[in-house]
mmCIF file of C-alpha atoms in Angstrom:
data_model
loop_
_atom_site.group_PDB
_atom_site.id
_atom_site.type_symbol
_atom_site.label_atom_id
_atom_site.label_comp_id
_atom_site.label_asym_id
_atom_site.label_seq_id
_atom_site.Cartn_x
_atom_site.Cartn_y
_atom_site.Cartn_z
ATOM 1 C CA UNK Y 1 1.074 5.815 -38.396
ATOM 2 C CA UNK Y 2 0.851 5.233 -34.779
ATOM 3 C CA UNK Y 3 2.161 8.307 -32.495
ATOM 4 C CA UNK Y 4 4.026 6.899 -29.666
ATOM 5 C CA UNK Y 5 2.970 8.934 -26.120
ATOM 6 C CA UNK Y 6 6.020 10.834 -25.080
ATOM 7 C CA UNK Y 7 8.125 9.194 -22.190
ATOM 8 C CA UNK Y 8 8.030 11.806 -19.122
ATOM 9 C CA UNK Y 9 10.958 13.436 -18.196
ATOM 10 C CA UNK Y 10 12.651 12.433 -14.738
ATOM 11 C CA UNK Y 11 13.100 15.451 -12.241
ATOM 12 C CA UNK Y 12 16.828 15.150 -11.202
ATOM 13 C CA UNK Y 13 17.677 17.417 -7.895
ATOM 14 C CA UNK Y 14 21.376 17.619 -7.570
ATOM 15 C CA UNK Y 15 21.836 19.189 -4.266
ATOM 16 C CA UNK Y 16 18.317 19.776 -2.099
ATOM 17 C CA UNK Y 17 18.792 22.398 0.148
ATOM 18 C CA UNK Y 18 17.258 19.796 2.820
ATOM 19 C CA UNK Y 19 15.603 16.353 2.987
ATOM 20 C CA UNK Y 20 11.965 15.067 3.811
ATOM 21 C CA UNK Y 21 12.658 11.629 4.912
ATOM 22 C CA UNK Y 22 9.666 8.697 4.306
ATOM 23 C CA UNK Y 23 9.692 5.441 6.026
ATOM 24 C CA UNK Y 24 6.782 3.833 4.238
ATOM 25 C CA UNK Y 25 5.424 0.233 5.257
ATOM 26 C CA UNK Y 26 6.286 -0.867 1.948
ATOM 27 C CA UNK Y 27 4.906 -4.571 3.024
ATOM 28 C CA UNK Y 28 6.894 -6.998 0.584
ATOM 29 C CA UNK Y 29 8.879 -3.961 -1.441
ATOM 30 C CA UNK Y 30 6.215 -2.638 -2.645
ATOM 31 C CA UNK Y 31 4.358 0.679 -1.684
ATOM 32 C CA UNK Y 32 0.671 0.509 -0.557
ATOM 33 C CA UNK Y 33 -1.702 3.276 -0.971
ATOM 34 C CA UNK Y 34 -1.338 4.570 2.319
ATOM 35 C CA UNK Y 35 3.091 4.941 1.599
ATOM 36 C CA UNK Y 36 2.396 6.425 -1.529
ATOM 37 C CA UNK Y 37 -0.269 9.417 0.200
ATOM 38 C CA UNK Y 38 2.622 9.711 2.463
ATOM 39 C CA UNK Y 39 4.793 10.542 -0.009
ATOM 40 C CA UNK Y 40 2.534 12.960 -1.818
ATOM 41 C CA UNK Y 41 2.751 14.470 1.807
ATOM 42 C CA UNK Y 42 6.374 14.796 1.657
ATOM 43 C CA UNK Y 43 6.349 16.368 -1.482
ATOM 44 C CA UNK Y 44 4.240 19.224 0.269
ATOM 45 C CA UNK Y 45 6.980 19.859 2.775
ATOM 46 C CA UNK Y 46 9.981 19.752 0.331
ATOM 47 C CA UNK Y 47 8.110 22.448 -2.014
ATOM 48 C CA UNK Y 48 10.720 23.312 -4.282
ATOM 49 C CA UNK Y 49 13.913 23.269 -2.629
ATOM 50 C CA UNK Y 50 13.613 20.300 -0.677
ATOM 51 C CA UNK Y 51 13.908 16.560 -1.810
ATOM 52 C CA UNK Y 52 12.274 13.550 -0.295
ATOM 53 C CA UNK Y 53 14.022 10.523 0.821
ATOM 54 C CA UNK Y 54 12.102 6.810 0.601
ATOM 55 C CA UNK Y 55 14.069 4.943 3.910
ATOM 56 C CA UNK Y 56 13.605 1.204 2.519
ATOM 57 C CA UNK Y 57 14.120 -1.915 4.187
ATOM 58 C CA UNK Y 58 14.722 -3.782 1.343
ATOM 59 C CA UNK Y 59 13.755 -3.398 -2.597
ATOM 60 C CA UNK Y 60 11.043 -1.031 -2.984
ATOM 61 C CA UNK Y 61 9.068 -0.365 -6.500
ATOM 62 C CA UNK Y 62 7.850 3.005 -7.983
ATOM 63 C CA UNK Y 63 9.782 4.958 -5.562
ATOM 64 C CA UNK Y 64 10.640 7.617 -8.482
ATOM 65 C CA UNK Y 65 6.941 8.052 -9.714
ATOM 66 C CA UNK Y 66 5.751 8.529 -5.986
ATOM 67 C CA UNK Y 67 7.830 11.091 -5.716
ATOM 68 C CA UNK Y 68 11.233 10.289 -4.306
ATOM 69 C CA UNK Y 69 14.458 12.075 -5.323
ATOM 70 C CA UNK Y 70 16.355 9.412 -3.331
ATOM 71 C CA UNK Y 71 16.056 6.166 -2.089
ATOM 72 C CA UNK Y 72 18.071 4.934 0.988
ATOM 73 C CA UNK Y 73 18.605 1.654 1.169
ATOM 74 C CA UNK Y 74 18.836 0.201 4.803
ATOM 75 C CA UNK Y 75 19.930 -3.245 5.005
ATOM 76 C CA UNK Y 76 20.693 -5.281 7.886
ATOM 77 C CA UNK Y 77 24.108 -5.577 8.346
ATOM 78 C CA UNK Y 78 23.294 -9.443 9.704
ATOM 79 C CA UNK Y 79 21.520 -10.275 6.804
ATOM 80 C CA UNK Y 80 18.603 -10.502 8.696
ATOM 81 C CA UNK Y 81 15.389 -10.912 6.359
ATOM 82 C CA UNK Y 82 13.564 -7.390 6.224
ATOM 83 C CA UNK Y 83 10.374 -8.706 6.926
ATOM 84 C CA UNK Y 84 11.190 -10.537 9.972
ATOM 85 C CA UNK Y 85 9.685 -9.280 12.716
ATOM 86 C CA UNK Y 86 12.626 -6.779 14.767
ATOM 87 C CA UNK Y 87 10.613 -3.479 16.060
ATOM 88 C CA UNK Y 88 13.255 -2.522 18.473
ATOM 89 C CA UNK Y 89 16.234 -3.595 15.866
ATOM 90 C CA UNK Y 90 14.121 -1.667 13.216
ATOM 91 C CA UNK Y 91 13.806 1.073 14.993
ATOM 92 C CA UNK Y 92 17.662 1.224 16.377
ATOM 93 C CA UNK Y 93 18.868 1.329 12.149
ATOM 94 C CA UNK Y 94 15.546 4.057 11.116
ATOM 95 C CA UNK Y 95 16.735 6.068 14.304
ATOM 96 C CA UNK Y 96 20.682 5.701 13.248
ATOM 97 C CA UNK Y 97 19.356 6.328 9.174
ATOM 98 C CA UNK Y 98 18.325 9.799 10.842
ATOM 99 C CA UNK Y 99 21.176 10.630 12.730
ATOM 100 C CA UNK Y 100 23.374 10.185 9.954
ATOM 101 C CA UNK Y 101 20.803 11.306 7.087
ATOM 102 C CA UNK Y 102 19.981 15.020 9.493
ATOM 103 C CA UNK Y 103 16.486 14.976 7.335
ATOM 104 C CA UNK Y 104 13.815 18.430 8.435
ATOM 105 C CA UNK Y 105 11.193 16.036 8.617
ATOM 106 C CA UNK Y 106 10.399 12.368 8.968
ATOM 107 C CA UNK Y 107 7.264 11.261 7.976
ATOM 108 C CA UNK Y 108 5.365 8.042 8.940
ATOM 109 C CA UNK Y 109 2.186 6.124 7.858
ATOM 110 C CA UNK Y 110 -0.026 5.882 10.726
ATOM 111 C CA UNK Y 111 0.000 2.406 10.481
ATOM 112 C CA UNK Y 112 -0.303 -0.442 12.678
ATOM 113 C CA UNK Y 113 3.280 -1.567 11.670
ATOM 114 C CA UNK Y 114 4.177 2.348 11.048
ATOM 115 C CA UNK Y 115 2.369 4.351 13.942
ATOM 116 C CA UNK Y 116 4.418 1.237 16.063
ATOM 117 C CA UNK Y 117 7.777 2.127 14.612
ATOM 118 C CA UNK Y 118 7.127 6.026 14.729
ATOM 119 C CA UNK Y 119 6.520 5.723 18.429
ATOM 120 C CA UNK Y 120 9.756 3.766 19.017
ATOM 121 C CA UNK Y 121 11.803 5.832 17.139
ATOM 122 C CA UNK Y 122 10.322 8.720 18.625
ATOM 123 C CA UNK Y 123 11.098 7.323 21.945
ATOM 124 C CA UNK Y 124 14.870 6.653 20.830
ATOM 125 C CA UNK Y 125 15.215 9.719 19.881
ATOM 126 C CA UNK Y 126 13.723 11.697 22.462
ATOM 127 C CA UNK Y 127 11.625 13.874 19.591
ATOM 128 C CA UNK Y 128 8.223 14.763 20.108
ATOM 129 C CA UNK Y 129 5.989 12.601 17.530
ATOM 130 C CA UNK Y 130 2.494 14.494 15.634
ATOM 131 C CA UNK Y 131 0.802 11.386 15.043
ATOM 132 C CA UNK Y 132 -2.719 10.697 13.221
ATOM 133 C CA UNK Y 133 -1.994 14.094 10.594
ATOM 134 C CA UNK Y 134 -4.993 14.542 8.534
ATOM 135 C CA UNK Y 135 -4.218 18.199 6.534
ATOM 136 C CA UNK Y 136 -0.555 19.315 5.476
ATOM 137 C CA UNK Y 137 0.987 22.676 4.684
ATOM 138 C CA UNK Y 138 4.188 23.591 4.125
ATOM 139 C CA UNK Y 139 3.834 25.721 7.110
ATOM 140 C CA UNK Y 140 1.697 23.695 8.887
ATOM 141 C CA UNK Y 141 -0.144 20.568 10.252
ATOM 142 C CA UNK Y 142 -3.245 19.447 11.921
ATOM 143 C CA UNK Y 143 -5.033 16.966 13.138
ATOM 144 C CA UNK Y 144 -8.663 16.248 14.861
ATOM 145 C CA UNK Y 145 -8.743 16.519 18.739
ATOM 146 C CA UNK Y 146 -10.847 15.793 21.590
ATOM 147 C CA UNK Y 147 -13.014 13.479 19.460
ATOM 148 C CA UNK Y 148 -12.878 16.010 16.310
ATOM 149 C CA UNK Y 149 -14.129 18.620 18.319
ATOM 150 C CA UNK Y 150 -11.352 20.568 17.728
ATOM 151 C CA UNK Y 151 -8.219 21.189 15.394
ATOM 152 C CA UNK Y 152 -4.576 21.245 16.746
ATOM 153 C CA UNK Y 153 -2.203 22.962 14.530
ATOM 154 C CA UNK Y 154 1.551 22.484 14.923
ATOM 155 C CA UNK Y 155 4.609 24.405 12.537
ATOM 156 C CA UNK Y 156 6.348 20.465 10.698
ATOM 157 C CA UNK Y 157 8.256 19.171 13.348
ATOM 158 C CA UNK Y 158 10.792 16.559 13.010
ATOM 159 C CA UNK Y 159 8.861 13.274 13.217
ATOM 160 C CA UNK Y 160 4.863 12.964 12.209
ATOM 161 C CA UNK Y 161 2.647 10.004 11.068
ATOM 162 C CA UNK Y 162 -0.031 10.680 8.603
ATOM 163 C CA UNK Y 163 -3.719 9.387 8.673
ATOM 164 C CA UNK Y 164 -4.935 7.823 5.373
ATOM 165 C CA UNK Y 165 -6.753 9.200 2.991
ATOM 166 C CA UNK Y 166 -5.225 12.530 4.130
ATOM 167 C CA UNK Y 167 -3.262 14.023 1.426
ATOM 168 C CA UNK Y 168 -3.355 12.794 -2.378
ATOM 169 C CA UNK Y 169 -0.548 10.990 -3.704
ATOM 170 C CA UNK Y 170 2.016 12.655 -5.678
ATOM 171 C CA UNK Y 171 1.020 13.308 -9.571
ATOM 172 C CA UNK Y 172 3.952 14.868 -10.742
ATOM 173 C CA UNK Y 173 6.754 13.909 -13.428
ATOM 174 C CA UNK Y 174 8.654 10.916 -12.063
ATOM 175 C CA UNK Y 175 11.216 11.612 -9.756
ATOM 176 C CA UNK Y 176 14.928 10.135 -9.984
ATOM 177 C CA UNK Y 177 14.503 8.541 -6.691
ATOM 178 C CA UNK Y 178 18.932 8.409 -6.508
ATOM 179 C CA UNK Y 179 20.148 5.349 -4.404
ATOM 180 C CA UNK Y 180 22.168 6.825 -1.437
ATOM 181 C CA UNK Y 181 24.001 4.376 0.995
ATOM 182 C CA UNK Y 182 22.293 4.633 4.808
ATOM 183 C CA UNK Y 183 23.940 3.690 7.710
ATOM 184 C CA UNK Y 184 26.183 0.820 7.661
ATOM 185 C CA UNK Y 185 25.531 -0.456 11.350
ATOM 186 C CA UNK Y 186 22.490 1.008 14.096
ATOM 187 C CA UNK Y 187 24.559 2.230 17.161
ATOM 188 C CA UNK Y 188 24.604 -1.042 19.826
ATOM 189 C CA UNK Y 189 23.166 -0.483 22.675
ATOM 190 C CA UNK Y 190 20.672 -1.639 25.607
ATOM 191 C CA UNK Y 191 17.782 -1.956 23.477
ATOM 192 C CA UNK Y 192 19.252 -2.131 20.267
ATOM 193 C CA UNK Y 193 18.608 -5.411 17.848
ATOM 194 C CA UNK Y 194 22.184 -6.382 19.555
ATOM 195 C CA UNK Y 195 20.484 -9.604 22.301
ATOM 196 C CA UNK Y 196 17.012 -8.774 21.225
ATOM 197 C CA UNK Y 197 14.569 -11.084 23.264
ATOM 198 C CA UNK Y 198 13.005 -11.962 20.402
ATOM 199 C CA UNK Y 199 14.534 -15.327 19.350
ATOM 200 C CA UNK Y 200 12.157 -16.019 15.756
ATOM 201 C CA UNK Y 201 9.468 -14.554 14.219
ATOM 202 C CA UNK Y 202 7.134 -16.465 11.984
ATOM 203 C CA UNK Y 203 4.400 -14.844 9.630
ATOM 204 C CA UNK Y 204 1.081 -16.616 9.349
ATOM 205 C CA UNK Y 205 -0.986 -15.973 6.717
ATOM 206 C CA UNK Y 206 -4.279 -16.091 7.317
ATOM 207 C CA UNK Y 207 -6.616 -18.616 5.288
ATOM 208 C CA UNK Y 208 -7.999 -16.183 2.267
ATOM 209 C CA UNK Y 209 -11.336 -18.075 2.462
ATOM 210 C CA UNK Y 210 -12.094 -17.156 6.192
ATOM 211 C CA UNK Y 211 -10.845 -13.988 5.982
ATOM 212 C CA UNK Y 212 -13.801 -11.407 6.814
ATOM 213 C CA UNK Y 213 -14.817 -9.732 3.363
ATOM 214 C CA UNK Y 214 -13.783 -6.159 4.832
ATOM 215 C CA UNK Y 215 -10.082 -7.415 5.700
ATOM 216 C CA UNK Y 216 -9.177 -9.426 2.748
ATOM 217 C CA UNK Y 217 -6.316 -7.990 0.138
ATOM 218 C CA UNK Y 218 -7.540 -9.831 -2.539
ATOM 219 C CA UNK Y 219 -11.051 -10.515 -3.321
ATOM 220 C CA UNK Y 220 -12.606 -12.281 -6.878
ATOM 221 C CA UNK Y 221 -16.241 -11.731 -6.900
ATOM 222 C CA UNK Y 222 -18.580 -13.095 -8.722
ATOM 223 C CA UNK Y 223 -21.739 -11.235 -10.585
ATOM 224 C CA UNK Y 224 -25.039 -12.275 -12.662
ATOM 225 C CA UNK Y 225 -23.036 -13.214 -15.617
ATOM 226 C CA UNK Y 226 -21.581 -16.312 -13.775
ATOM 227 C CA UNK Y 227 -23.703 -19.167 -14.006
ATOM 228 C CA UNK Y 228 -20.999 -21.982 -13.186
ATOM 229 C CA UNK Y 229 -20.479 -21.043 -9.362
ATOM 230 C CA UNK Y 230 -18.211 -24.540 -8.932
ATOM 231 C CA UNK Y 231 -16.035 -23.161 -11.556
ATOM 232 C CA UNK Y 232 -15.680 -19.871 -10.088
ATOM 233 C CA UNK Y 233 -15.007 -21.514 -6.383
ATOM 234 C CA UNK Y 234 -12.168 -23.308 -8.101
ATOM 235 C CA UNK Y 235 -11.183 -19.667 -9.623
ATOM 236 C CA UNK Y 236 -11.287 -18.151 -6.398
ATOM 237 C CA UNK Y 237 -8.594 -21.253 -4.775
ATOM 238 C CA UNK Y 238 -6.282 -21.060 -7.270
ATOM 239 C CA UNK Y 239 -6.187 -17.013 -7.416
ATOM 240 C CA UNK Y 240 -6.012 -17.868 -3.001
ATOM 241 C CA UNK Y 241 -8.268 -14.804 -2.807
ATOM 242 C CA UNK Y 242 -11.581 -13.886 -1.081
ATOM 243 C CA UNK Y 243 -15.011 -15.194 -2.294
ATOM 244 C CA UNK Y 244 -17.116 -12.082 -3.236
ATOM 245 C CA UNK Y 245 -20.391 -11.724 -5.060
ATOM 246 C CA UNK Y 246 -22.937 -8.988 -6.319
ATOM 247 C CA UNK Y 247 -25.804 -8.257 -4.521
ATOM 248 C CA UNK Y 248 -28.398 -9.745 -6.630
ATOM 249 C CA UNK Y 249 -26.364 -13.428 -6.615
ATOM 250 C CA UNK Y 250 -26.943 -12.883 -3.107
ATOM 251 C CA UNK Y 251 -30.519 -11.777 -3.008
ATOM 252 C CA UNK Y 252 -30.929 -15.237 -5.113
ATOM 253 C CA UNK Y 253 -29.392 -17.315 -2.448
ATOM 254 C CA UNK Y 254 -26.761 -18.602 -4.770
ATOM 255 C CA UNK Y 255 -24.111 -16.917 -2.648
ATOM 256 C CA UNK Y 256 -23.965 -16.427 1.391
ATOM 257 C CA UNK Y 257 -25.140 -12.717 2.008
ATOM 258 C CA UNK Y 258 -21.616 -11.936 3.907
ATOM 259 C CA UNK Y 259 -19.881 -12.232 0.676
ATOM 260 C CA UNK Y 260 -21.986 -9.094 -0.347
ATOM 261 C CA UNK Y 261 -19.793 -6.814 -2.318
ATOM 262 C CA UNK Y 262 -21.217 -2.757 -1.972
ATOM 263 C CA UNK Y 263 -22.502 -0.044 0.190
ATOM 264 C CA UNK Y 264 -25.486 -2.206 1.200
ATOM 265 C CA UNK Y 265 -22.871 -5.283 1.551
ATOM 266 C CA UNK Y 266 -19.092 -4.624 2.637
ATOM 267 C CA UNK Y 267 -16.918 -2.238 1.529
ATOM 268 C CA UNK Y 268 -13.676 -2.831 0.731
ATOM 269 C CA UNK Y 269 -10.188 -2.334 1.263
ATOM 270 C CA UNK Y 270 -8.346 -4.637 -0.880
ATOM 271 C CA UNK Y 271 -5.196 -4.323 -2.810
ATOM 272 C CA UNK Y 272 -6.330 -6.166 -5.614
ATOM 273 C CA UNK Y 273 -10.250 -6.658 -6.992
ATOM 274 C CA UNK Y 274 -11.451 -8.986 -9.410
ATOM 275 C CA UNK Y 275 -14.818 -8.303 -10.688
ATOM 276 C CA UNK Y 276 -15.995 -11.455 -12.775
ATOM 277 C CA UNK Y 277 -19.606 -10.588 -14.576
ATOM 278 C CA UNK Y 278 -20.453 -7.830 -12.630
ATOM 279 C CA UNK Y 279 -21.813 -4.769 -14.454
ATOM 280 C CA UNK Y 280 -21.259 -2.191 -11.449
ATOM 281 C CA UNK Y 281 -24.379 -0.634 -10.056
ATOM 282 C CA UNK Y 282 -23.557 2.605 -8.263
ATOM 283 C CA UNK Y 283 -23.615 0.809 -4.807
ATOM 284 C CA UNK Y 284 -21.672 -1.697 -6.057
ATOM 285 C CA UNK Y 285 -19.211 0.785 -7.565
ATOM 286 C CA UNK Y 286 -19.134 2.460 -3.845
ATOM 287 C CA UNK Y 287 -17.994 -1.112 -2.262
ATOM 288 C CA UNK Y 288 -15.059 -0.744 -4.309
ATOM 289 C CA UNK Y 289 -14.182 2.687 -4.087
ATOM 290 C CA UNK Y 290 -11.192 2.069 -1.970
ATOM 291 C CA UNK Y 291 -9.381 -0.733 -3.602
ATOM 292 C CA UNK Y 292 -6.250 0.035 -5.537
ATOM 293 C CA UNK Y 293 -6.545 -2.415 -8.478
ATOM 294 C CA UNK Y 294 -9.623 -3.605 -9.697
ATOM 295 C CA UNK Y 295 -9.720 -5.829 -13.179
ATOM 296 C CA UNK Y 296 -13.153 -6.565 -14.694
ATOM 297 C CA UNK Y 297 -14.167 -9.122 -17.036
ATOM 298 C CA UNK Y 298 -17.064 -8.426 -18.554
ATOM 299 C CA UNK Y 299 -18.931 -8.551 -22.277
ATOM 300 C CA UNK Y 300 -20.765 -5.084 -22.277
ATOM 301 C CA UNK Y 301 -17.440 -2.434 -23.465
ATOM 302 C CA UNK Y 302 -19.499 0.580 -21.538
ATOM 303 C CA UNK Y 303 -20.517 -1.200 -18.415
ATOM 304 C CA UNK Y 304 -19.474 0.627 -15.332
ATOM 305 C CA UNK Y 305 -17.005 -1.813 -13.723
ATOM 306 C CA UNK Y 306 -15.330 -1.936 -17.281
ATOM 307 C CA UNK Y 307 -14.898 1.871 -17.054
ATOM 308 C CA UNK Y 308 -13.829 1.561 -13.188
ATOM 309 C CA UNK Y 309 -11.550 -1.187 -13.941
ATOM 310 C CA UNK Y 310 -7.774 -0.688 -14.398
ATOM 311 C CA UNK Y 311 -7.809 -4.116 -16.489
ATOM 312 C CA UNK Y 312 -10.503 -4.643 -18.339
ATOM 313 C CA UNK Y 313 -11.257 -8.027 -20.166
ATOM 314 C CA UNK Y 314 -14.420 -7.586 -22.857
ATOM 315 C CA UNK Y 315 -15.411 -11.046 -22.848
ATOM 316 C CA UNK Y 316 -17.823 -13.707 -21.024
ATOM 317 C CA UNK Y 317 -16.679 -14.515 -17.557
ATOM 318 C CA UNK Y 318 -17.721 -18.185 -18.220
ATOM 319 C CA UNK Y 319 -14.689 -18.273 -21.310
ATOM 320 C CA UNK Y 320 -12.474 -16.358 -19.194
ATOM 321 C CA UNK Y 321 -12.568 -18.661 -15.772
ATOM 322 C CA UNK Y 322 -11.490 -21.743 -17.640
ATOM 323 C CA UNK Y 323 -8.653 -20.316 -19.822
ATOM 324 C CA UNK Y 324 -7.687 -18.694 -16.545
ATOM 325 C CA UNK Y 325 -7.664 -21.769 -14.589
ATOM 326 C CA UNK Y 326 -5.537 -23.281 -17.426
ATOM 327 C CA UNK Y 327 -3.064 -20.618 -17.421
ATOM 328 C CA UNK Y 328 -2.243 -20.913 -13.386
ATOM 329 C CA UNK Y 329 -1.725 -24.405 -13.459
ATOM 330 C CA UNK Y 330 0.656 -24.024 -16.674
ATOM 331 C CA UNK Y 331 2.134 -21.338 -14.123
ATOM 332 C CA UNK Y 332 2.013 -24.096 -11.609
ATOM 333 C CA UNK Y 333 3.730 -26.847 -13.439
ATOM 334 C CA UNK Y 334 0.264 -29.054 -13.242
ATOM 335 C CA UNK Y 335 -1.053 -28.585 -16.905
ATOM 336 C CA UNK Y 336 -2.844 -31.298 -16.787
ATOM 337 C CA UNK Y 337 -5.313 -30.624 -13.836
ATOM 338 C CA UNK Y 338 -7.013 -27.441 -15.130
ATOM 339 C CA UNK Y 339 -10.276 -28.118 -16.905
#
């Protein structure tokens, strides 16, 4: 009979003795890499007694196994969309979400969205910020000075941004990550959201098949077990994600050499990588060391991109791409226009 793996137990803190407050990006509710690192940050600082507070604007996912005993929703009292662009009006209700909240420390991503907001708030406030952290203590931080020549040291002040990469992300039990109400309105003022200049704000997305290899968030790349490259352009359209490819496709002139996937190619960054074909030579591997999700479809069980993968797909890539193409334009409403 099948033993079922036992559920882990939440951590429930009742009363912390004091808060460590997160404002994460969290780009589209849901927490990148970097948020989640800052987290495992924050965890550092509460140490036992303390509980860390996730500051969302808007829905956020996985903020109790990150680490957060509570979760503080801030939403516009306009019903302004959260993702509209309102830096001064963002930071007037993080700034207020402080005053009211009285956290020990405030962490930020140093970000370019959340280095910008840590700067206004810090301005707001009148707080000293300790921006670009790269080690944290619960006594202590530091970070690289006078072009890493030397190492400032500071006791956890009340407002800090922290590098990537820096600290590992929490790996604890989940956390109960308790909703708590935040401020209901950010003080008017001056320079608060109140008459903002800014009249609308639209988002462009950039085109995902210009977008330079090394900026994309979601790249499908294609290895020597594709031999139907048309099919696996169409692939790459209807995922809207970046054209990749392996290094020997490459070397063979069947794909342009800035689509080169690897340490001798581009390394990524991506949020999401799809490896179609590709076994995984090491410098391969070391192209996608840095992406948070990588699925694989491939038809050898012990090839390395299988074991790097977090989805793995045993199977030809030339089956897979047209059942996949079939599925998103079921998903589409357009059954009839997949192959």
């Amino acid at each position: 009979r099948a033993v079922q793996a036992p559920v882990p137990k939440v951590v429930v803190l009742d009363a912390p003795a004091f808060l460590v407050l997160v404002v994460p990006d969290a780009a589209g509710g849901r927490l990148s890499t970097h948020d989640r690192q800052v987290l495992g940050a924050a965890r550092l600082l509460a140490g036992r007694e303390g509980g860390v507070a996730l500051l969302a604007l808007g829905p956020c996912e996985g903020s109790g196994p990150a680490g957060a005993d509570r979760l503080v929703r801030l939403d516009d009292p306009d019903g302004h969309d959260p993702e509209s662009y309102d830096p001064a009006g963002r930071a007037a209700r993080v700034a207020a979400a402080i005053g009211e909240l009285r956290p020990r420390h405030v962490l930020f991503p140093e970000s370019p969205d959340g280095g910008d907001l840590a700067r206004r708030v810090a301005v707001r406030l009148r707080q000293p910020l300790f921006s670009d952290v790269e080690a944290v203590a619960a006594a202590s931080l530091a970070r690289p000075a006078r072009g890493r020549r030397v190492e400032q040291r500071a006791a956890p002040g009340l407002l800090a941004t922290l590098s990537s990469d820096a600290v590992a992300d929490y790996a604890g039990p989940p956390r109960e990550a308790r909703e708590i109400a935040g401020p209901a309105e950010a003080p008017v003022g001056k320079d608060s959201s109140k008459g903002t200049a800014i009249l609308s704000a639209t988002t462009i997305p950039a085109d995902p098949a210009t977008v330079p290899l090394g900026l994309a968030s979601f790249v499908t790349a294609a290895g020597s077990g594709v031999t139907d490259l048309a099919t696996f352009r169409q692939v790459v359209a209807a995922l809207h994600a970046t054209p990749g490819a392996s290094r020997v496709l490459c070397d063979a002139g069947l794909m342009p050499r800035a689509s080169q996937v690897g340490a001798s190619g581009t390394v990524l960054a991506a949020t999401c990588y799809v490896a179609l074909g590709i076994s995984g030579a090491p410098q391969h591997l070391q192209g996608v060391a840095g992406c948070e999700h990588v699925v694989a479809v491939n038809t050898d069980l012990h090839a390395a991109m299988i074991e790097r993968a977090g989805l793995a797909i045993v199977q030809d890539a030339q089956a897979v791409m047209p059942a996949l193409l079939r599925l998103l334009a079921q998903e589409a409403g357009r059954p009839g226009e997949a192959p």
